[in-house]
Coordinates of C-alpha atoms and ligand atoms in Angstrom, one line a residue:
M1480 CA 110.7 104.2 19.9
Q1481 CA 114.4 104.9 19.4
N1482 CA 114.2 108.5 20.2
L1483 CA 112.5 107.8 23.5
I1484 CA 115.2 105.6 24.9
S1485 CA 118.8 106.5 25.8
N1486 CA 120.5 103.1 25.2
K1487 CA 119.7 102.8 21.5
S1488 CA 121.0 99.3 21.2
L1489 CA 118.0 98.0 23.2
Y1490 CA 115.7 98.7 20.3
N1491 CA 116.5 95.9 17.9
T1492 CA 114.4 94.3 15.2
K1493 CA 115.9 90.8 14.9
S1494 CA 115.7 87.4 16.6
F1495 CA 118.7 85.9 18.5
I1496 CA 119.8 82.4 17.5
N1497 CA 123.1 80.8 18.5
G1498 CA 124.6 84.1 19.5
E1499 CA 123.7 85.9 16.3
W1500 CA 121.0 88.5 15.5
K1501 CA 119.0 87.1 12.6
D1502 CA 116.2 87.8 10.1
S1503 CA 113.9 85.0 9.0
E1504 CA 115.2 83.0 6.1
N1505 CA 112.8 84.6 3.6
F1506 CA 113.0 88.1 5.3
E1507 CA 109.3 87.8 6.3
T1508 CA 108.4 90.2 9.1
F1509 CA 105.3 91.3 11.1
E1510 CA 104.3 94.6 12.6
I1511 CA 104.1 95.5 16.3
V1512 CA 101.4 98.0 17.3
N1513 CA 101.4 100.6 20.1
P1514 CA 98.0 99.9 21.8
S1515 CA 97.7 103.5 23.0
D1516 CA 97.3 105.0 19.5
G1517 CA 97.5 102.2 17.0
S1518 CA 100.8 103.4 15.6
I1519 CA 103.3 100.9 14.2
I1520 CA 106.4 100.6 16.5
G1521 CA 108.4 98.5 14.1
T1522 CA 108.7 95.0 12.6
V1523 CA 110.4 91.8 13.8
P1524 CA 111.2 88.6 11.9
N1525 CA 108.4 86.1 11.4
L1526 CA 110.2 82.8 12.1
G1527 CA 108.9 79.4 11.3
E1528 CA 109.8 75.7 12.1
K1529 CA 113.1 75.8 10.3
E1530 CA 114.5 78.6 12.5
V1531 CA 113.0 76.9 15.6
R1532 CA 114.9 73.7 14.8
E1533 CA 118.1 75.8 14.3
A1534 CA 117.6 77.4 17.7
I1535 CA 116.9 74.1 19.4
T1536 CA 120.0 72.5 17.9
A1537 CA 122.1 75.5 19.1
A1538 CA 120.6 75.3 22.5
S1539 CA 121.3 71.5 22.6
N1540 CA 124.9 72.0 21.6
A1541 CA 125.3 74.8 24.2
F1542 CA 123.8 72.6 26.9
S1543 CA 126.7 70.2 26.8
L1544 CA 129.0 73.0 27.7
W1545 CA 126.8 75.1 30.0
K1546 CA 125.7 72.2 32.2
N1547 CA 129.4 71.7 33.1
Y1548 CA 130.0 75.2 34.3
S1549 CA 130.0 75.4 38.1
A1550 CA 127.0 77.0 39.8
T1551 CA 129.3 79.8 40.9
E1552 CA 130.4 80.4 37.3
R1553 CA 126.8 80.4 36.0
A1554 CA 125.9 82.9 38.8
V1555 CA 128.6 85.3 37.6
Y1556 CA 126.8 85.7 34.2
L1557 CA 123.4 86.0 35.9
K1558 CA 124.6 88.6 38.3
K1559 CA 126.1 90.6 35.4
W1560 CA 122.8 90.3 33.5
H1561 CA 120.9 91.5 36.6
Q1562 CA 123.2 94.5 36.9
L1563 CA 122.7 95.4 33.3
I1564 CA 118.9 95.2 33.6
L1565 CA 119.0 97.5 36.6
E1566 CA 121.2 100.0 34.7
N1567 CA 118.7 100.0 31.9
T1568 CA 115.5 100.0 33.9
D1569 CA 114.1 103.3 32.5
D1570 CA 114.6 102.3 28.9
L1571 CA 113.2 98.8 29.5
A1572 CA 110.2 100.3 31.1
R1573 CA 109.7 102.7 28.3
I1574 CA 109.9 99.9 25.7
L1575 CA 107.4 97.9 27.7
T1576 CA 104.9 100.7 28.0
I1577 CA 105.1 101.5 24.3
E1578 CA 104.4 98.0 23.2
Q1579 CA 102.1 96.8 26.0
G1580 CA 100.3 100.0 27.2
K1581 CA 100.7 99.7 31.0
P1582 CA 101.5 102.9 32.9
L1583 CA 105.3 103.7 33.1
A1584 CA 105.3 103.3 36.9
E1585 CA 103.9 99.8 36.6
A1586 CA 106.3 99.0 33.8
K1587 CA 109.2 100.1 35.9
E1588 CA 107.9 98.0 38.8
E1589 CA 107.7 95.0 36.4
V1590 CA 111.3 95.5 35.2
L1591 CA 112.5 95.5 38.7
Y1592 CA 110.4 92.5 39.6
G1593 CA 111.8 90.8 36.5
A1594 CA 115.3 91.6 37.5
S1595 CA 114.7 90.3 41.0
F1596 CA 114.3 86.8 39.6
V1597 CA 117.7 87.0 37.9
E1598 CA 119.3 88.0 41.1
W1599 CA 117.4 85.4 43.2
F1600 CA 118.2 82.5 40.9
A1601 CA 121.9 83.6 40.5
E1602 CA 121.9 82.9 44.3
E1603 CA 119.8 79.8 44.1
A1604 CA 122.2 78.2 41.5
R1605 CA 124.5 77.3 44.4
R1606 CA 121.7 75.7 46.5
I1607 CA 120.5 72.9 44.2
Y1608 CA 121.1 70.4 46.9
G1609 CA 120.8 66.6 46.5
D1610 CA 120.4 64.2 49.4
V1611 CA 122.1 61.2 51.1
I1612 CA 119.7 58.4 52.0
P1613 CA 120.6 55.6 54.5
G1614 CA 121.0 52.4 52.4
N1615 CA 118.4 49.7 52.4
T1616 CA 121.1 47.1 53.1
K1617 CA 124.3 47.3 55.2
D1618 CA 126.5 47.6 52.1
S1619 CA 124.4 50.1 50.1
R1620 CA 124.9 53.9 50.0
I1621 CA 122.2 56.0 48.2
I1622 CA 123.0 59.5 46.9
V1623 CA 120.4 61.7 45.2
L1624 CA 121.6 64.2 42.5
K1625 CA 119.7 67.1 40.9
Q1626 CA 120.8 67.6 37.3
P1627 CA 119.7 70.2 34.7
I1628 CA 116.9 68.8 32.6
G1629 CA 118.3 70.0 29.2
V1630 CA 116.9 72.4 26.6
V1631 CA 113.9 74.4 27.8
G1632 CA 111.2 75.7 25.5
A1633 CA 109.6 78.8 27.0
I1634 CA 106.5 80.5 25.7
T1635 CA 105.5 83.8 27.3
P1636 CA 102.5 86.2 27.2
W1637 CA 102.0 89.9 26.4
N1638 CA 100.7 91.1 29.8
F1639 CA 104.1 90.8 31.5
P1640 CA 106.4 91.0 28.6
N1641 CA 109.5 91.3 30.8
S1642 CA 109.1 89.5 34.1
M1643 CA 107.5 86.3 32.7
I1644 CA 110.6 85.8 30.7
T1645 CA 113.1 86.3 33.5
R1646 CA 110.9 84.1 35.8
K1647 CA 111.5 81.2 33.4
V1648 CA 114.9 81.9 31.9
A1649 CA 116.8 82.8 35.1
P1650 CA 116.0 79.5 37.0
A1651 CA 116.6 77.5 33.8
L1652 CA 120.1 79.0 33.3
A1653 CA 120.9 78.8 37.0
A1654 CA 120.1 75.1 36.9
G1655 CA 122.4 74.6 33.9
C1656 CA 119.7 74.4 31.2
T1657 CA 119.7 76.3 27.9
V1658 CA 116.6 78.1 26.5
V1659 CA 114.7 78.7 23.4
L1660 CA 112.2 81.4 24.1
K1661 CA 109.2 82.5 22.1
P1662 CA 107.7 85.8 23.5
S1663 CA 104.2 86.9 22.6
E1664 CA 103.8 88.2 19.1
L1665 CA 102.3 91.3 20.6
T1666 CA 105.2 92.3 22.7
P1667 CA 108.6 91.1 21.3
F1668 CA 110.6 94.3 21.8
S1669 CA 110.9 93.8 25.6
A1670 CA 112.1 90.3 25.1
I1671 CA 114.6 91.4 22.5
A1672 CA 115.9 94.2 24.8
I1673 CA 116.5 91.9 27.8
T1674 CA 118.1 89.4 25.4
K1675 CA 120.4 92.1 24.2
L1676 CA 121.5 92.7 27.8
A1677 CA 122.0 88.9 28.2
E1678 CA 124.3 89.0 25.2
E1679 CA 126.2 91.9 26.8
A1680 CA 126.5 89.9 30.0
G1681 CA 128.4 87.4 27.9
F1682 CA 126.4 84.1 28.2
P1683 CA 128.0 81.6 25.8
K1684 CA 126.4 81.4 22.4
G1685 CA 123.3 79.2 22.1
V1686 CA 122.6 79.4 25.9
I1687 CA 119.7 81.9 25.2
N1688 CA 117.8 81.9 22.0
I1689 CA 114.9 84.1 21.2
L1690 CA 112.4 83.6 18.4
T1691 CA 110.0 86.2 17.2
S1692 CA 107.0 84.9 15.3
N1693 CA 103.4 85.5 14.7
K1694 CA 102.9 81.8 13.8
P1695 CA 102.6 80.5 17.4
I1696 CA 101.1 77.2 16.3
H1697 CA 104.1 76.4 14.1
V1698 CA 106.6 77.4 16.8
G1699 CA 104.6 75.6 19.5
N1700 CA 104.4 72.4 17.4
E1701 CA 108.2 72.3 16.9
L1702 CA 109.0 73.1 20.5
T1703 CA 106.7 70.5 21.9
S1704 CA 107.5 67.7 19.4
N1705 CA 111.3 68.1 19.0
P1706 CA 112.9 65.4 21.2
L1707 CA 115.9 67.6 22.0
V1708 CA 113.6 69.8 24.0
K1709 CA 113.1 68.3 27.5
K1710 CA 110.9 70.8 29.1
I1711 CA 108.2 73.3 28.2
S1712 CA 107.5 76.3 30.5
F1713 CA 104.4 78.2 29.4
T1714 CA 102.5 81.2 30.7
G1715 CA 99.2 82.1 29.0
S1716 CA 95.7 80.9 28.6
T1717 CA 94.3 77.7 29.9
R1718 CA 93.1 76.9 26.4
V1719 CA 96.6 77.0 24.9
G1720 CA 98.1 75.4 28.0
K1721 CA 95.9 72.3 27.4
I1722 CA 97.0 72.1 23.8
L1723 CA 100.7 72.3 24.7
M1724 CA 100.3 69.6 27.4
Q1725 CA 98.7 67.3 24.9
Q1726 CA 101.4 68.0 22.4
C1727 CA 104.1 67.4 25.0
A1728 CA 102.7 64.0 25.8
T1729 CA 104.1 62.5 22.6
T1730 CA 107.7 62.9 23.9
V1731 CA 106.8 63.0 27.6
K1732 CA 108.2 66.4 28.3
K1733 CA 108.2 67.9 31.7
V1734 CA 105.8 70.9 31.8
S1735 CA 105.2 74.0 33.9
M1736 CA 101.9 75.7 33.1
E1737 CA 100.9 79.1 34.5
L1738 CA 97.4 79.5 33.2
G1739 CA 94.2 81.5 33.6
G1740 CA 92.5 82.5 36.9
N1741 CA 89.2 83.6 38.3
A1742 CA 90.2 85.1 41.5
P1743 CA 87.7 85.7 44.3
F1744 CA 88.1 88.7 46.6
I1745 CA 86.2 88.1 49.8
V1746 CA 85.4 90.8 52.5
F1747 CA 83.9 89.6 55.8
N1748 CA 81.8 91.8 58.1
D1749 CA 84.7 92.4 60.5
A1750 CA 87.3 93.4 57.9
N1751 CA 89.0 96.7 57.8
I1752 CA 87.0 98.2 54.9
D1753 CA 89.6 100.9 54.0
K1754 CA 92.3 98.3 53.7
A1755 CA 90.0 96.0 51.7
V1756 CA 89.2 98.9 49.3
E1757 CA 92.9 99.5 48.8
G1758 CA 93.6 95.9 48.2
A1759 CA 90.7 95.5 45.7
I1760 CA 92.0 98.5 43.7
A1761 CA 95.5 97.0 43.6
S1762 CA 94.4 93.5 42.7
K1763 CA 91.7 94.6 40.2
Y1764 CA 93.0 97.6 38.3
R1765 CA 96.7 96.8 37.9
N1766 CA 97.6 96.5 34.2
A1767 CA 94.0 97.6 33.4
G1768 CA 92.8 94.3 34.9
Q1769 CA 94.9 92.3 32.5
T1770 CA 96.7 89.9 34.9
C1771 CA 96.0 86.3 35.7
V1772 CA 95.9 87.1 39.4
C1773 CA 93.5 90.0 39.0
T1774 CA 90.5 90.0 41.2
N1775 CA 87.6 88.7 39.1
R1776 CA 84.8 88.4 41.6
I1777 CA 84.3 90.6 44.7
F1778 CA 82.3 88.9 47.4
I1779 CA 81.1 91.3 50.2
Q1780 CA 79.3 90.0 53.3
N1781 CA 75.8 91.6 53.8
E1782 CA 76.6 94.0 56.6
V1783 CA 79.4 95.9 54.8
V1784 CA 78.1 95.8 51.2
S1785 CA 77.0 99.4 51.2
E1786 CA 80.1 100.8 53.0
F1787 CA 82.5 98.8 50.8
T1788 CA 80.6 99.7 47.5
T1789 CA 80.5 103.4 48.3
K1790 CA 84.2 103.7 49.3
F1791 CA 85.3 101.4 46.5
T1792 CA 83.4 103.5 43.9
E1793 CA 85.0 106.7 45.2
A1794 CA 88.4 105.1 44.9
V1795 CA 87.8 103.8 41.4
K1796 CA 86.6 107.3 40.3
K1797 CA 90.0 108.7 41.2
L1798 CA 91.9 106.4 38.8
K1799 CA 93.2 108.3 35.8
V1800 CA 92.8 106.7 32.4
E1801 CA 95.6 108.0 30.3
D1802 CA 98.3 107.0 27.9
G1803 CA 100.7 104.8 29.9
Q1804 CA 103.6 107.1 29.0
N1805 CA 102.1 110.0 31.0
A1806 CA 103.5 109.9 34.5
T1807 CA 100.0 110.4 36.0
S1808 CA 98.4 107.4 34.3
D1809 CA 96.8 104.7 36.4
I1810 CA 95.1 102.8 33.6
G1811 CA 96.4 102.5 30.1
P1812 CA 94.7 101.0 27.0
L1813 CA 93.7 97.3 26.7
I1814 CA 95.9 95.2 24.5
N1815 CA 93.7 95.0 21.4
E1816 CA 90.2 95.2 19.9
E1817 CA 89.4 91.6 20.9
A1818 CA 90.0 92.5 24.6
I1819 CA 87.7 95.5 24.3
N1820 CA 85.0 93.5 22.6
K1821 CA 85.2 90.8 25.2
V1822 CA 84.6 93.1 28.2
D1823 CA 81.8 94.9 26.3
T1824 CA 80.1 91.6 25.7
L1825 CA 80.5 90.4 29.3
I1826 CA 79.2 93.7 30.7
G1827 CA 76.2 93.7 28.3
S1828 CA 75.2 90.2 29.1
A1829 CA 75.6 90.8 32.9
I1830 CA 73.3 93.8 32.7
E1831 CA 70.8 91.9 30.6
N1832 CA 70.7 89.3 33.4
G1833 CA 70.1 91.7 36.2
A1834 CA 73.5 93.2 37.2
K1835 CA 73.4 96.9 38.0
L1836 CA 76.0 99.3 36.5
I1837 CA 77.4 101.7 39.1
L1838 CA 80.3 103.2 37.1
G1839 CA 81.7 103.1 33.6
G1840 CA 80.4 100.4 31.3
K1841 CA 81.6 101.8 28.0
R1842 CA 84.7 102.6 25.9
H1843 CA 86.6 105.6 27.0
S1844 CA 86.7 108.7 24.9
L1845 CA 90.5 108.7 24.9
G1846 CA 90.9 106.2 22.1
K1847 CA 89.9 102.9 20.5
L1848 CA 91.4 100.6 23.1
Y1849 CA 90.7 102.5 26.2
Y1850 CA 87.8 101.4 28.5
E1851 CA 86.2 103.2 31.4
P1852 CA 86.9 101.6 34.9
T1853 CA 83.7 99.9 35.5
I1854 CA 81.8 98.6 38.6
L1855 CA 78.8 96.2 38.5
C1856 CA 76.8 95.2 41.5
N1857 CA 74.0 92.6 42.0
V1858 CA 76.2 90.1 40.2
N1859 CA 75.5 86.4 40.6
A1860 CA 77.2 83.1 39.9
K1861 CA 74.9 82.3 36.9
M1862 CA 76.2 85.2 34.9
K1863 CA 78.9 84.6 32.2
I1864 CA 81.0 87.4 33.8
A1865 CA 81.3 85.3 36.9
A1866 CA 82.7 82.3 35.1
E1867 CA 85.2 83.9 32.7
E1868 CA 88.5 85.6 33.2
I1869 CA 87.5 89.3 32.5
F1870 CA 90.9 90.6 31.7
G1871 CA 89.8 94.3 31.8
P1872 CA 89.1 97.1 34.3
I1873 CA 85.7 95.7 35.4
S1874 CA 84.8 94.9 39.0
T1875 CA 81.8 92.7 39.8
I1876 CA 80.3 92.8 43.3
F1877 CA 78.4 89.9 44.8
Q1878 CA 76.7 89.8 48.2
F1879 CA 76.9 86.8 50.5
E1880 CA 75.6 85.9 54.0
T1881 CA 77.7 83.1 55.4
E1882 CA 81.2 81.7 55.4
E1883 CA 80.1 78.3 54.0
E1884 CA 78.2 80.1 51.2
V1885 CA 81.1 82.2 50.1
I1886 CA 83.6 79.3 50.2
Q1887 CA 81.3 77.3 48.0
L1888 CA 80.9 80.3 45.6
A1889 CA 84.6 81.1 45.6
N1890 CA 85.6 77.5 44.7
D1891 CA 82.9 77.1 42.1
T1892 CA 85.2 77.4 39.2
P1893 CA 87.7 75.2 37.3
Y1894 CA 90.4 77.8 38.0
G1895 CA 92.6 77.8 41.1
L1896 CA 95.3 80.5 40.9
A1897 CA 95.0 83.6 43.2
S1898 CA 92.4 84.3 45.9
Y1899 CA 92.1 87.1 48.4
F1900 CA 90.2 87.7 51.6
Y1901 CA 89.8 90.3 54.3
G1902 CA 88.8 89.6 57.9
N1903 CA 90.0 89.8 61.5
N1904 CA 88.8 86.6 63.2
L1905 CA 91.9 84.3 63.5
N1906 CA 89.9 81.1 63.5
Q1907 CA 88.0 82.1 60.5
M1908 CA 91.1 83.2 58.7
W1909 CA 92.7 79.7 59.1
R1910 CA 89.5 78.0 58.1
V1911 CA 89.0 80.1 55.0
A1912 CA 92.7 80.0 54.0
E1913 CA 92.6 76.2 54.1
A1914 CA 89.3 75.8 52.4
L1915 CA 90.0 78.0 49.4
E1916 CA 91.0 75.8 46.5
Y1917 CA 93.7 78.1 45.2
G1918 CA 97.5 78.0 44.8
M1919 CA 97.8 81.4 46.4
V1920 CA 95.8 83.2 49.1
G1921 CA 96.3 86.9 49.9
I1922 CA 95.0 87.5 53.5
N1923 CA 94.3 91.2 54.2
T1924 CA 96.4 92.1 51.1
G1925 CA 95.7 92.5 47.5
R1926 CA 99.3 91.9 46.5
I1927 CA 100.7 88.4 46.4
S1928 CA 103.5 88.3 43.7
S1929 CA 107.0 88.1 45.1
T1930 CA 110.3 86.7 44.1
V1931 CA 110.6 84.7 47.3
A1932 CA 107.2 83.0 47.2
P1933 CA 106.1 80.1 45.0
F1934 CA 103.8 81.5 42.3
G1935 CA 101.4 79.1 40.7
G1936 CA 98.0 77.5 40.5
I1937 CA 96.1 74.4 41.0
K1938 CA 93.1 72.8 39.1
E1939 CA 93.0 74.3 35.6
S1940 CA 95.2 77.2 36.5
G1941 CA 98.3 75.2 36.1
I1942 CA 101.2 72.9 37.2
G1943 CA 104.5 73.9 38.8
R1944 CA 105.7 76.9 40.7
E1945 CA 107.8 79.9 39.7
G1946 CA 110.1 82.0 41.8
S1947 CA 111.2 81.1 45.4
K1948 CA 113.3 78.1 46.4
Y1949 CA 110.8 75.8 44.6
G1950 CA 111.2 77.5 41.2
I1951 CA 114.4 75.8 40.4
D1952 CA 112.8 72.3 40.8
E1953 CA 111.0 72.8 37.4
Y1954 CA 114.4 72.7 35.6
V1955 CA 116.1 69.8 37.2
V1956 CA 115.7 66.0 37.2
T1957 CA 116.3 63.8 40.1
K1958 CA 118.7 60.9 39.8
Y1959 CA 119.9 58.5 42.4
L1960 CA 123.1 56.6 42.7
N1961 CA 123.1 53.3 44.5
F1962 CA 126.7 52.4 45.7
S1963 CA 127.5 48.9 46.8
I1964 CA 130.5 48.9 49.1
Ligands
ADP312 P1 96.6 85.3 25.9 O1 95.1 84.9 25.8 O2 97.1 85.9 27.2 O3 97.0 86.1 24.7 P2 97.6 82.9 24.8 O4 97.6 81.6 25.5 O5 96.8 83.1 23.6 O6 97.3 84.0 25.9 O7 99.1 83.3 24.4 C1 100.2 83.1 25.3 C2 101.4 82.7 24.5 O8 101.1 81.5 23.8 C3 101.8 83.7 23.4 O9 103.2 83.8 23.3 C4 101.2 83.1 22.1 O10 101.9 83.4 21.0 C5 101.4 81.6 22.5 N1 100.5 80.7 21.7 C6 99.2 80.9 21.4 N2 98.7 79.8 20.8 C7 99.7 78.9 20.8 C8 99.8 77.5 20.3 N3 98.8 76.9 19.7 N4 101.0 76.9 20.5 C9 102.0 77.5 21.1 N5 102.0 78.8 21.5 C10 100.9 79.4 21.4

């Protein structure tokens, strides 16, 4: 890794607690693998409960100081951090691709997206407004304050190893909170690298702590049970999100949960099919299909099924499966063997139950973790592939007749994160947008993530919003003062 980046200090193999780079107490480490070729990138400390407690105590001590900085002062550190991330974009992208596999161009896009949250929340720090409410009696005056909630425990996934961190840490720090972060055990180097830049930006010690560990249950137990932690912000699977919510109940912590999805992508007869194909490619094959907002089910209205399927198949055939480090790569490897086995099983079971394979359907000759971009048609709601988050480069095409039918199909899932639809009838667009039970709806677009918009789900896809003016609410508590004059 080191010889591929120019700022060598970004490759670091330690955790960061109370302003110091640390090994685990017993020097236990674990290996990080490059999914592209299975090579070992390096090792990082395998921390346990003791170090988690140490980090929480450091964050708690730092909180008493950091919360009293003015918003403008906190913004100075965030802006410096933002600047350093921008200056190191290429190296951060390279680190991301090596440990996660996504194409370099996407990695760079992610680093810039991640940086945009730091800039945005540096600005939002000064806009954490309270309120003045007319008193209920003639001598009462009611003032509403927003105060930082305290120490935040953040747990992040491997599919966006950079931006899922800044999307949590930046609003937390802007609000005046301090953070103990556990990145995914599969992708700790991106987390370490941006923490290194935070250190350079000069945040006081203990304000940001990062714990590497491949014992997520131990770390999660401590973060969720320790009374000094006031808030847990998690991005990952619905299964783990539910466990964390249960664990947080014992100390009634505030939670933000950004969980799994099962995004429908609907194309009505009057849609612009070329635009729909472009949107489907963007929303399905980004990160090799490994995002929680990835299209999972493509619903095409009867009159345009054949046109869409032909054009879509042509477009998918053009995608280049290559090592993410090659500039021409569109699709890199999947994250691990488990991911490959899952898509293989889902495809096999769909075909057994009547789906038709149009493209792909097997491992790619490039290497163990590469999978061919795949398209299945004749898919129906009874198949397992329709109910589960695929998390791979597999498209499933369903056919429908009426608007009522597709709304029912689209909403027939416990998930409610992203959804997309293409059409041109204004009345229908409003009806469908309002009827979709999802936190986010892309209308004639396959791209919905943005710093300025509230990202998040409903139903079993989560609680809370990230980014936008709403993102800071997750890190403050509301207090009111009742003055009697
Ligand atoms: P994915 O399926 O995307 O890998 P996970 O929900 O398994 O999603 O993991 C997301 C994050 O949650 C990772 O940082 C992982 O280490 C962490 N994690 C997994 N299990 C637990 C747990 N029981 N408690 C706390 N964190 C966990």
